[in-house]
Short mmCIF file of C-alpha atoms in Angstrom, two decimals:
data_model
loop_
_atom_site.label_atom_id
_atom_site.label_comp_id
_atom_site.label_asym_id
_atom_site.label_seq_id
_atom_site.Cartn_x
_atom_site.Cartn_y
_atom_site.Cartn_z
CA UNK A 1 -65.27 -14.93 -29.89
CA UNK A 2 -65.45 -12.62 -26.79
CA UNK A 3 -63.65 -13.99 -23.69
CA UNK A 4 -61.43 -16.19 -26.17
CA UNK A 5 -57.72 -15.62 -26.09
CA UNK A 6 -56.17 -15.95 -29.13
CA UNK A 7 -53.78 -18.66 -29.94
CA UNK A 8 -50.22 -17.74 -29.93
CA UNK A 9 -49.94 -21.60 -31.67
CA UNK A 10 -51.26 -24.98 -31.70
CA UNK A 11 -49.93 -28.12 -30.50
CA UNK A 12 -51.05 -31.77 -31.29
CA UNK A 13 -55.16 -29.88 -31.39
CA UNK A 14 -54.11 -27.94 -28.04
CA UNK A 15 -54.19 -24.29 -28.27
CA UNK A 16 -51.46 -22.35 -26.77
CA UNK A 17 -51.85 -18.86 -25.32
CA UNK A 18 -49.42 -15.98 -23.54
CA UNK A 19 -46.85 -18.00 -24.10
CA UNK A 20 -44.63 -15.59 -23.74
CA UNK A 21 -45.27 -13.75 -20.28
CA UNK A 22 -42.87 -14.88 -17.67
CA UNK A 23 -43.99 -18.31 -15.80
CA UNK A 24 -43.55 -16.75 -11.98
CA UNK A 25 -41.50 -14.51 -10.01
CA UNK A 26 -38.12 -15.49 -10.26
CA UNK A 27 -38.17 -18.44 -12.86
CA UNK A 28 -36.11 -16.97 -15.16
CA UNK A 29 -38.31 -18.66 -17.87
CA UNK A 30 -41.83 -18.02 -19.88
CA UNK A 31 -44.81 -19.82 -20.56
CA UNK A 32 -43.00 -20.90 -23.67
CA UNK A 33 -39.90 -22.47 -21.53
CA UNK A 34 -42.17 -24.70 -19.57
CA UNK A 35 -44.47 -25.66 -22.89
CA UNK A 36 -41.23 -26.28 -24.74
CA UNK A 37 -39.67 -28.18 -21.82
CA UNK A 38 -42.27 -30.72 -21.28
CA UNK A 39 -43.20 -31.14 -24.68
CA UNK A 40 -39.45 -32.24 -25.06
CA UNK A 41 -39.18 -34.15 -22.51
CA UNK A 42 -42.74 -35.64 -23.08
CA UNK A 43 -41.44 -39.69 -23.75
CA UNK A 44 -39.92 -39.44 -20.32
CA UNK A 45 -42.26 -37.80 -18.29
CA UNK A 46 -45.68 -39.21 -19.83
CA UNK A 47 -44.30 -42.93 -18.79
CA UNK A 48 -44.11 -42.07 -15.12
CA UNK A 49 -47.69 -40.09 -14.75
CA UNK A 50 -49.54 -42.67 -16.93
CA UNK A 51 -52.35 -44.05 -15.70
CA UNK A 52 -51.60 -42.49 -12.20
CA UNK A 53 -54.34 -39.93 -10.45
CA UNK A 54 -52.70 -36.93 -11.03
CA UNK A 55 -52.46 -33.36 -8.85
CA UNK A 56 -50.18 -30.02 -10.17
CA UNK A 57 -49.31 -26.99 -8.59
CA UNK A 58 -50.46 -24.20 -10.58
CA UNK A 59 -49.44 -20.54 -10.83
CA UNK A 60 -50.90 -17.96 -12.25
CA UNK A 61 -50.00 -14.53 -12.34
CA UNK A 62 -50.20 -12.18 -9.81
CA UNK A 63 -50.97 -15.36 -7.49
CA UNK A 64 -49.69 -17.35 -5.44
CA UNK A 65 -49.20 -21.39 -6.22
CA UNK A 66 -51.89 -23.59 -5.50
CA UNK A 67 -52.78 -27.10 -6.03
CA UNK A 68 -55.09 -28.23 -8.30
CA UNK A 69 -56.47 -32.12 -7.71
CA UNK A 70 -59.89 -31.88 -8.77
CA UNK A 71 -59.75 -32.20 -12.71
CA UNK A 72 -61.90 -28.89 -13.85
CA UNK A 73 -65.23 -28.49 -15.20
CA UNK A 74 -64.00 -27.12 -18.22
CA UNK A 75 -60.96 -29.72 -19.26
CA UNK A 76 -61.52 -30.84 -22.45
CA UNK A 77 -63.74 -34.41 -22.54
CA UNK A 78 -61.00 -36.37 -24.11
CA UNK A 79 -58.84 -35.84 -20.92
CA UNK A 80 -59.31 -39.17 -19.25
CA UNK A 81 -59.90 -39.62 -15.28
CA UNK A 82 -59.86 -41.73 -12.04
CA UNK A 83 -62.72 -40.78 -8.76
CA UNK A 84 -61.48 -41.68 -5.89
CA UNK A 85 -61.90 -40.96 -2.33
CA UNK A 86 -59.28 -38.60 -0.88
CA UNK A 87 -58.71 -39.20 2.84
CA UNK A 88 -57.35 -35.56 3.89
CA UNK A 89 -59.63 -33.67 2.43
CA UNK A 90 -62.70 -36.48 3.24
CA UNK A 91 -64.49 -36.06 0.07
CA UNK A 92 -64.51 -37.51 -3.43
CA UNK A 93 -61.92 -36.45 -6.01
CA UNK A 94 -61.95 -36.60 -9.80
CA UNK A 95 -58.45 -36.51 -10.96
CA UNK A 96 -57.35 -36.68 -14.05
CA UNK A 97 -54.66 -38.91 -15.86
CA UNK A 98 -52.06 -37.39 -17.80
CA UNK A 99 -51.72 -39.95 -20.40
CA UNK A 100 -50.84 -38.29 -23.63
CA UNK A 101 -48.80 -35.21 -25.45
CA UNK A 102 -51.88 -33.49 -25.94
CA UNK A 103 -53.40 -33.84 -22.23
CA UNK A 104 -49.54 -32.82 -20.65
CA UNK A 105 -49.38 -29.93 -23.35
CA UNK A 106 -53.08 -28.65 -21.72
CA UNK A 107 -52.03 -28.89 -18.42
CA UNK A 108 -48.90 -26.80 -19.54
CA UNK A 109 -51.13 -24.17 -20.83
CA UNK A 110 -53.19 -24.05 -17.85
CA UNK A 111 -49.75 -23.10 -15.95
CA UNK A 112 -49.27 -26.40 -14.14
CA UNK A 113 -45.69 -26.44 -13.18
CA UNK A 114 -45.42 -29.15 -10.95
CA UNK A 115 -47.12 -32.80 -11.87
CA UNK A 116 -47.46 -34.95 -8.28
CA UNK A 117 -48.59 -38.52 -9.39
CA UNK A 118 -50.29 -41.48 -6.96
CA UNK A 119 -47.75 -43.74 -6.10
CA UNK A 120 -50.01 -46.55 -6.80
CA UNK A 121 -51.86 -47.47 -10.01
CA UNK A 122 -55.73 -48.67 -9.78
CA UNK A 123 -55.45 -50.70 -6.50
CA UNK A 124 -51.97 -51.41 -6.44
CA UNK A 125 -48.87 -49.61 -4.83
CA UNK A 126 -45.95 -49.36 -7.48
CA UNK A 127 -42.93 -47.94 -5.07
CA UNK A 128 -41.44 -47.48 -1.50
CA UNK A 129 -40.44 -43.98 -1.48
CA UNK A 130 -37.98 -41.75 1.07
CA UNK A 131 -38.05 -38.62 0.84
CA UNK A 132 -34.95 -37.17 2.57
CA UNK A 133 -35.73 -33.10 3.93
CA UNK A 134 -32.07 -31.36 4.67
CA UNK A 135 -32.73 -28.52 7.36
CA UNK A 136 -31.80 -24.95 6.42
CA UNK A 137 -27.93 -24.78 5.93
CA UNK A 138 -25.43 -23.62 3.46
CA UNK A 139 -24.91 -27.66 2.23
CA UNK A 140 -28.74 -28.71 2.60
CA UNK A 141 -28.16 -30.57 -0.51
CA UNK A 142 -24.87 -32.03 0.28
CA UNK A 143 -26.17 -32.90 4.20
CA UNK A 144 -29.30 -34.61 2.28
CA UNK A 145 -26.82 -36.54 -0.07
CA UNK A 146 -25.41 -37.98 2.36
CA UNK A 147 -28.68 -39.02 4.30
CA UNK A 148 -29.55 -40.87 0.98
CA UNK A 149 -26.26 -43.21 1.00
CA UNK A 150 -27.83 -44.33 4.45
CA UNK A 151 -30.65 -44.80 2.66
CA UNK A 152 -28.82 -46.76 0.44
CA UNK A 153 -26.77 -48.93 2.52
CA UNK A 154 -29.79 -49.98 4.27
CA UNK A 155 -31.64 -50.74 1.39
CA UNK A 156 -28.62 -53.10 0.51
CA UNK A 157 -28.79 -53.99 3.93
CA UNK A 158 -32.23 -55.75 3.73
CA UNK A 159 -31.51 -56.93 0.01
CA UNK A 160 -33.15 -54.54 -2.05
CA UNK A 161 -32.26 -51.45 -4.51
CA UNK A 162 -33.67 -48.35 -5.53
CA UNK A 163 -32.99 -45.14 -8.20
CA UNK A 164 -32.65 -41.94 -6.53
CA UNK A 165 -33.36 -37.89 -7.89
CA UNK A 166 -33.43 -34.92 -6.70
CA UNK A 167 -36.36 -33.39 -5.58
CA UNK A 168 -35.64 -29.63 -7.85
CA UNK A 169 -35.78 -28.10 -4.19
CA UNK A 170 -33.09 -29.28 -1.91
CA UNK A 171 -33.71 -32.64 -0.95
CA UNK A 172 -33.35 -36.06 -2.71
CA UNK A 173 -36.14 -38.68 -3.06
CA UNK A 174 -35.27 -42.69 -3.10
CA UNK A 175 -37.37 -44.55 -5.26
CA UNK A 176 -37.85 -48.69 -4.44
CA UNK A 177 -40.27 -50.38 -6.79
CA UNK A 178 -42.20 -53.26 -5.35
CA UNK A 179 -43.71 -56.43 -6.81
CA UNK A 180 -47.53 -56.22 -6.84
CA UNK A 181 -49.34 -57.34 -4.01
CA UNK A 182 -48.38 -55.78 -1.37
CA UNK A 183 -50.84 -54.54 1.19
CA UNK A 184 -50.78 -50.95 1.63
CA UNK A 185 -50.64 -51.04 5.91
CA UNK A 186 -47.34 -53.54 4.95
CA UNK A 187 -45.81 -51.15 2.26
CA UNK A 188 -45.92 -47.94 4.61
CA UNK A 189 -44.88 -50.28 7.86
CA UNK A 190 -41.42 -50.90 5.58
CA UNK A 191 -40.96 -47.57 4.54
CA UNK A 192 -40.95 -46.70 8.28
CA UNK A 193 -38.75 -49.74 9.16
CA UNK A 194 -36.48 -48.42 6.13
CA UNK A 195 -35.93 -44.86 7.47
CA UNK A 196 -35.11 -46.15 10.81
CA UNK A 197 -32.44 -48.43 10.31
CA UNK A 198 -30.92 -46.11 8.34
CA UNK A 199 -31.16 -43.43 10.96
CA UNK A 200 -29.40 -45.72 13.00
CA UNK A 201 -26.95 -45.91 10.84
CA UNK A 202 -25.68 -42.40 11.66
CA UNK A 203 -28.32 -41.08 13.89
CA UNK A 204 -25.97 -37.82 13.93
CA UNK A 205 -26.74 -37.14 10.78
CA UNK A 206 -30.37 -38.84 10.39
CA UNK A 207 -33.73 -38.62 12.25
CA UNK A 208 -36.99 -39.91 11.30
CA UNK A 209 -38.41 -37.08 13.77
CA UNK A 210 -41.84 -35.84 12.33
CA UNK A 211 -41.72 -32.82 14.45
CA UNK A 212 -39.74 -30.20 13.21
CA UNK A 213 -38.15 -28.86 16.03
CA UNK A 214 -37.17 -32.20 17.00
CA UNK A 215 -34.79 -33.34 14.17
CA UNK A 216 -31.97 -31.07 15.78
CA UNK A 217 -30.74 -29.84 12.24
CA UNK A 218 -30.37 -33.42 11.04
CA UNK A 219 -31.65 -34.47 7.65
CA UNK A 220 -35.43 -35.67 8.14
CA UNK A 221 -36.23 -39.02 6.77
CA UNK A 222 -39.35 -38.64 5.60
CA UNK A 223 -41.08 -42.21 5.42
CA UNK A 224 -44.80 -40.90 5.17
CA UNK A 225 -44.76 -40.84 1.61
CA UNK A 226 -46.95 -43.96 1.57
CA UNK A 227 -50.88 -45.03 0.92
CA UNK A 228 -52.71 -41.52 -0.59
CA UNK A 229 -49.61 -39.63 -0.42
CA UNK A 230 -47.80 -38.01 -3.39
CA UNK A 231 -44.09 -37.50 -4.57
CA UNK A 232 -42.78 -34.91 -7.65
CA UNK A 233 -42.39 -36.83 -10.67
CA UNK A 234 -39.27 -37.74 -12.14
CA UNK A 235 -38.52 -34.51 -14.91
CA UNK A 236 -41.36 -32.21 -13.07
CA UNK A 237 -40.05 -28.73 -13.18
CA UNK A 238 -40.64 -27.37 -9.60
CA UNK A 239 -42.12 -23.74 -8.69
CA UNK A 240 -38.45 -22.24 -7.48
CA UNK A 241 -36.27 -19.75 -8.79
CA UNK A 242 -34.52 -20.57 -12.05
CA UNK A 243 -37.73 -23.40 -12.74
CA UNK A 244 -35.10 -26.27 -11.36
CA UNK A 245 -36.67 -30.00 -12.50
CA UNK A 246 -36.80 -33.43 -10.54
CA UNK A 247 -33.95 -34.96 -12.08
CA UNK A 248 -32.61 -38.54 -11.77
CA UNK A 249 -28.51 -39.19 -11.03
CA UNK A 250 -26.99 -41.67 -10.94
CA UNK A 251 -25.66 -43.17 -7.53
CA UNK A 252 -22.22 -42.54 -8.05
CA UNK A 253 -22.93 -39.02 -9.68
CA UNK A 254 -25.25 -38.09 -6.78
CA UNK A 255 -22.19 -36.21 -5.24
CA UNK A 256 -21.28 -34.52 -8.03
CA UNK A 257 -24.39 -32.30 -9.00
CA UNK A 258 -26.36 -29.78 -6.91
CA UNK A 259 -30.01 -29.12 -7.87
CA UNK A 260 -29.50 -26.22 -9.95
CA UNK A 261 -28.07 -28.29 -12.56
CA UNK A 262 -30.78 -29.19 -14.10
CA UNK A 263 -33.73 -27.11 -15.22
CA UNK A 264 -36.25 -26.65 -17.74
CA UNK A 265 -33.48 -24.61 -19.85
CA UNK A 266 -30.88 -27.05 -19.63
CA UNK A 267 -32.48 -30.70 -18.65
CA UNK A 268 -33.36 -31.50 -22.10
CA UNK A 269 -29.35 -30.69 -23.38
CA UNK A 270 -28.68 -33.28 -20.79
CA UNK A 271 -30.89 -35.61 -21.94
CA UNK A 272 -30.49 -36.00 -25.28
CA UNK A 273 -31.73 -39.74 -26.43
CA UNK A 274 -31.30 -41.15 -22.74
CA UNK A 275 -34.07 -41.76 -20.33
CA UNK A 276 -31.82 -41.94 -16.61
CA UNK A 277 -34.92 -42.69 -14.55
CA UNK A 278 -36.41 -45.60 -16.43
CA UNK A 279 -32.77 -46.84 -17.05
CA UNK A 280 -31.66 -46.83 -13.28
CA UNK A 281 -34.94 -47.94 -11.88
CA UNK A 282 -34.68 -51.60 -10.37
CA UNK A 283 -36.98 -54.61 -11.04
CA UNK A 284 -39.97 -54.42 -8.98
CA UNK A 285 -39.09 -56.30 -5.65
CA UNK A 286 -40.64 -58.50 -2.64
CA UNK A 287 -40.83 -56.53 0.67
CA UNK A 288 -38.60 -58.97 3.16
CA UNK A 289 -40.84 -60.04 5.88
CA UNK A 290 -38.34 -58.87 8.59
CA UNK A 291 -38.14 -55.51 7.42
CA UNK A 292 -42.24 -55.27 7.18
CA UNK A 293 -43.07 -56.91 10.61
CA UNK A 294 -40.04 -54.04 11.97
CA UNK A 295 -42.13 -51.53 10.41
CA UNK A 296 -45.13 -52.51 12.51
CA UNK A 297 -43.76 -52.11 15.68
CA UNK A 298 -43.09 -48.52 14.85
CA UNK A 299 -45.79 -46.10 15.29
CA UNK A 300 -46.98 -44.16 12.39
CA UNK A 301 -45.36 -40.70 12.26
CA UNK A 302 -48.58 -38.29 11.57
CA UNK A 303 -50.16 -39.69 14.12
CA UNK A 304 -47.63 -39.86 17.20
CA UNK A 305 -46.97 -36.46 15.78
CA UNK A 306 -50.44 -35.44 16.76
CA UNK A 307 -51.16 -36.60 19.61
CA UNK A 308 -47.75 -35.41 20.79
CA UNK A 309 -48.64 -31.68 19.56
CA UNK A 310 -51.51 -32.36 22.07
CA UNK A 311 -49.45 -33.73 24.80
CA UNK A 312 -47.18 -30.37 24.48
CA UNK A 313 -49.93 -28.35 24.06
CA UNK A 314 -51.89 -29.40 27.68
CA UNK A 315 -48.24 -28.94 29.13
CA UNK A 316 -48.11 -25.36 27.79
CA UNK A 317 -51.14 -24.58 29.39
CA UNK A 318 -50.22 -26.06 32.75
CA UNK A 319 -47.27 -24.39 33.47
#
């Protein structure tokens, strides 16, 4: 048929094409390495985007990345999907669900590199994430390991646990599932409440400064990851040299590995049978009231953010 690329193979009814051109600049891998990779590592990954409105960060070649949320006119029907109202953009989204080989196989032959699930599922929130942001230094991963055993201790702290990964750039995200229930305004108030106490735990270290040029090269502890917001799956490869993945540690390991341990060449090898991030992942927990009624005297980041970039702005023009 004219227009049609031809197969280079079929998977589970999904046709596979190019699968040998490189994936991006610098990935050191092909089509074929990212198709392989998350067909492999498909009973880990498919459990965490389930049922979750899904975006991806495409690439294509001679482009650069973009996101995709809108599912596409042309998906294939059987590709299920969730509308929903997306607050940034103000308009009406249909995203789709990534809920089976041959719908995470499609998306890998469409290029889709990285796979950003909702943190919530139908009406209801699933975790508490922090998402700890190490400035530019020669130990950003080391400086951000660190910032997560704050994390940590305060979780402990206010009797709760979490599972933590790296984020396949150079930061770490802290994962803290929550019992259903809890109202959205109340889960993003204790995220906030979260990141501060354990900025206080070493504010040399931490800061839970939005701004940029405010956190002073501390590690940012990033507590907006809350409501609409989206965080990397567990096992996503990420679009950065070498194709690094998300890829869960253990706590005691976390200061053992750096980032480019893991990608979509040599995750699966350390793999094998086990599945790290549904292993270490706690029991879904109650928020403690203390730590939510903290989190709503503290004002919500984006927004003191913006109306101090106006503040700054009006005294720019003064002077």
């Amino acid at each position: 048929m004219v227009g049609r690329v031809a197969a280079d193979e079929t998977r589970d009814g999904v046709a596979l094409t190019n699968l040998d051109q490189p994936l991006f600049d610098g990935a050191g891998a092909t089509k074929r390495d990212l198709v392989d990779y998350l067909d492999a590592v498909r009973d880990r990954i498919l459990p965490v985007l389930r049922g979750r409105a899904l975006s991806v960060m495409r690439v294509r070649p001679g482009q650069e990345p973009f996101m995709q949320k809108n599912l596409p006119k042309y998906a294939p029907d059987w590709i299920r999907s969730v509308s929903s109202w997306a607050e940034a953009s103000r308009r009406q989204v249909t995203y789709a669900l990534c809920d089976d080989r041959r719908t995470l196989l499609w998306f890998a032959n469409q290029r889709a590199v990285e796979y950003h699930p909702a943190l919530f599922v139908g009406d209801h929130a699933t975790h508490m994430v922090l998402d700890l942001d190490p400035p530019e230094h020669d130990d950003s991963f080391a400086l951000a390991v660190r910032g997560a055993f704050l994390v940590r201790r305060a979780l402990a702290d206010a009797g709760l646990a979490g599972a933590v990964k790296t984020s396949g750039a150079k930061g770490v995200h802290v994962f803290v599932p929550v019992a259903a229930g809890v109202a959205p305004e109340d889960l993003a108030a204790a995220t906030r409440a979260l990141a501060a106490r354990a900025e206080r735990l070493d504010p040399e270290l931490a800061t839970t400064a939005f701004i940029r040029e405010d956190r002073a090269g501390k590690v940012f502890l990033d507590s907006t990851r809350a409501g609409g917001a989206t965080v990397v799956a567990a096992y996503s490869p990420r679009i950065r040299p070498g194709t690094p993945v998300s890829f869960p540690v253990a706590w005691d390991d976390l200061g053992r590995v750096t980032p480019g341990d893991f990608t979509v060449r040599t995750a699966p090898g350390l793999l094998a049978e086990a599945d790290p991030w549904a292993e270490q992942m706690p029991a879904p927990q109650r928020l403690p009231d203390d730590l939510v009624a903290e989190g709503h005297t503290i004002p919500v980041a984006r927004v003191q953010a913006m109306h101090e970039g106006k503040r700054r702005a009006r005294a720019r023009r003064a002077e």
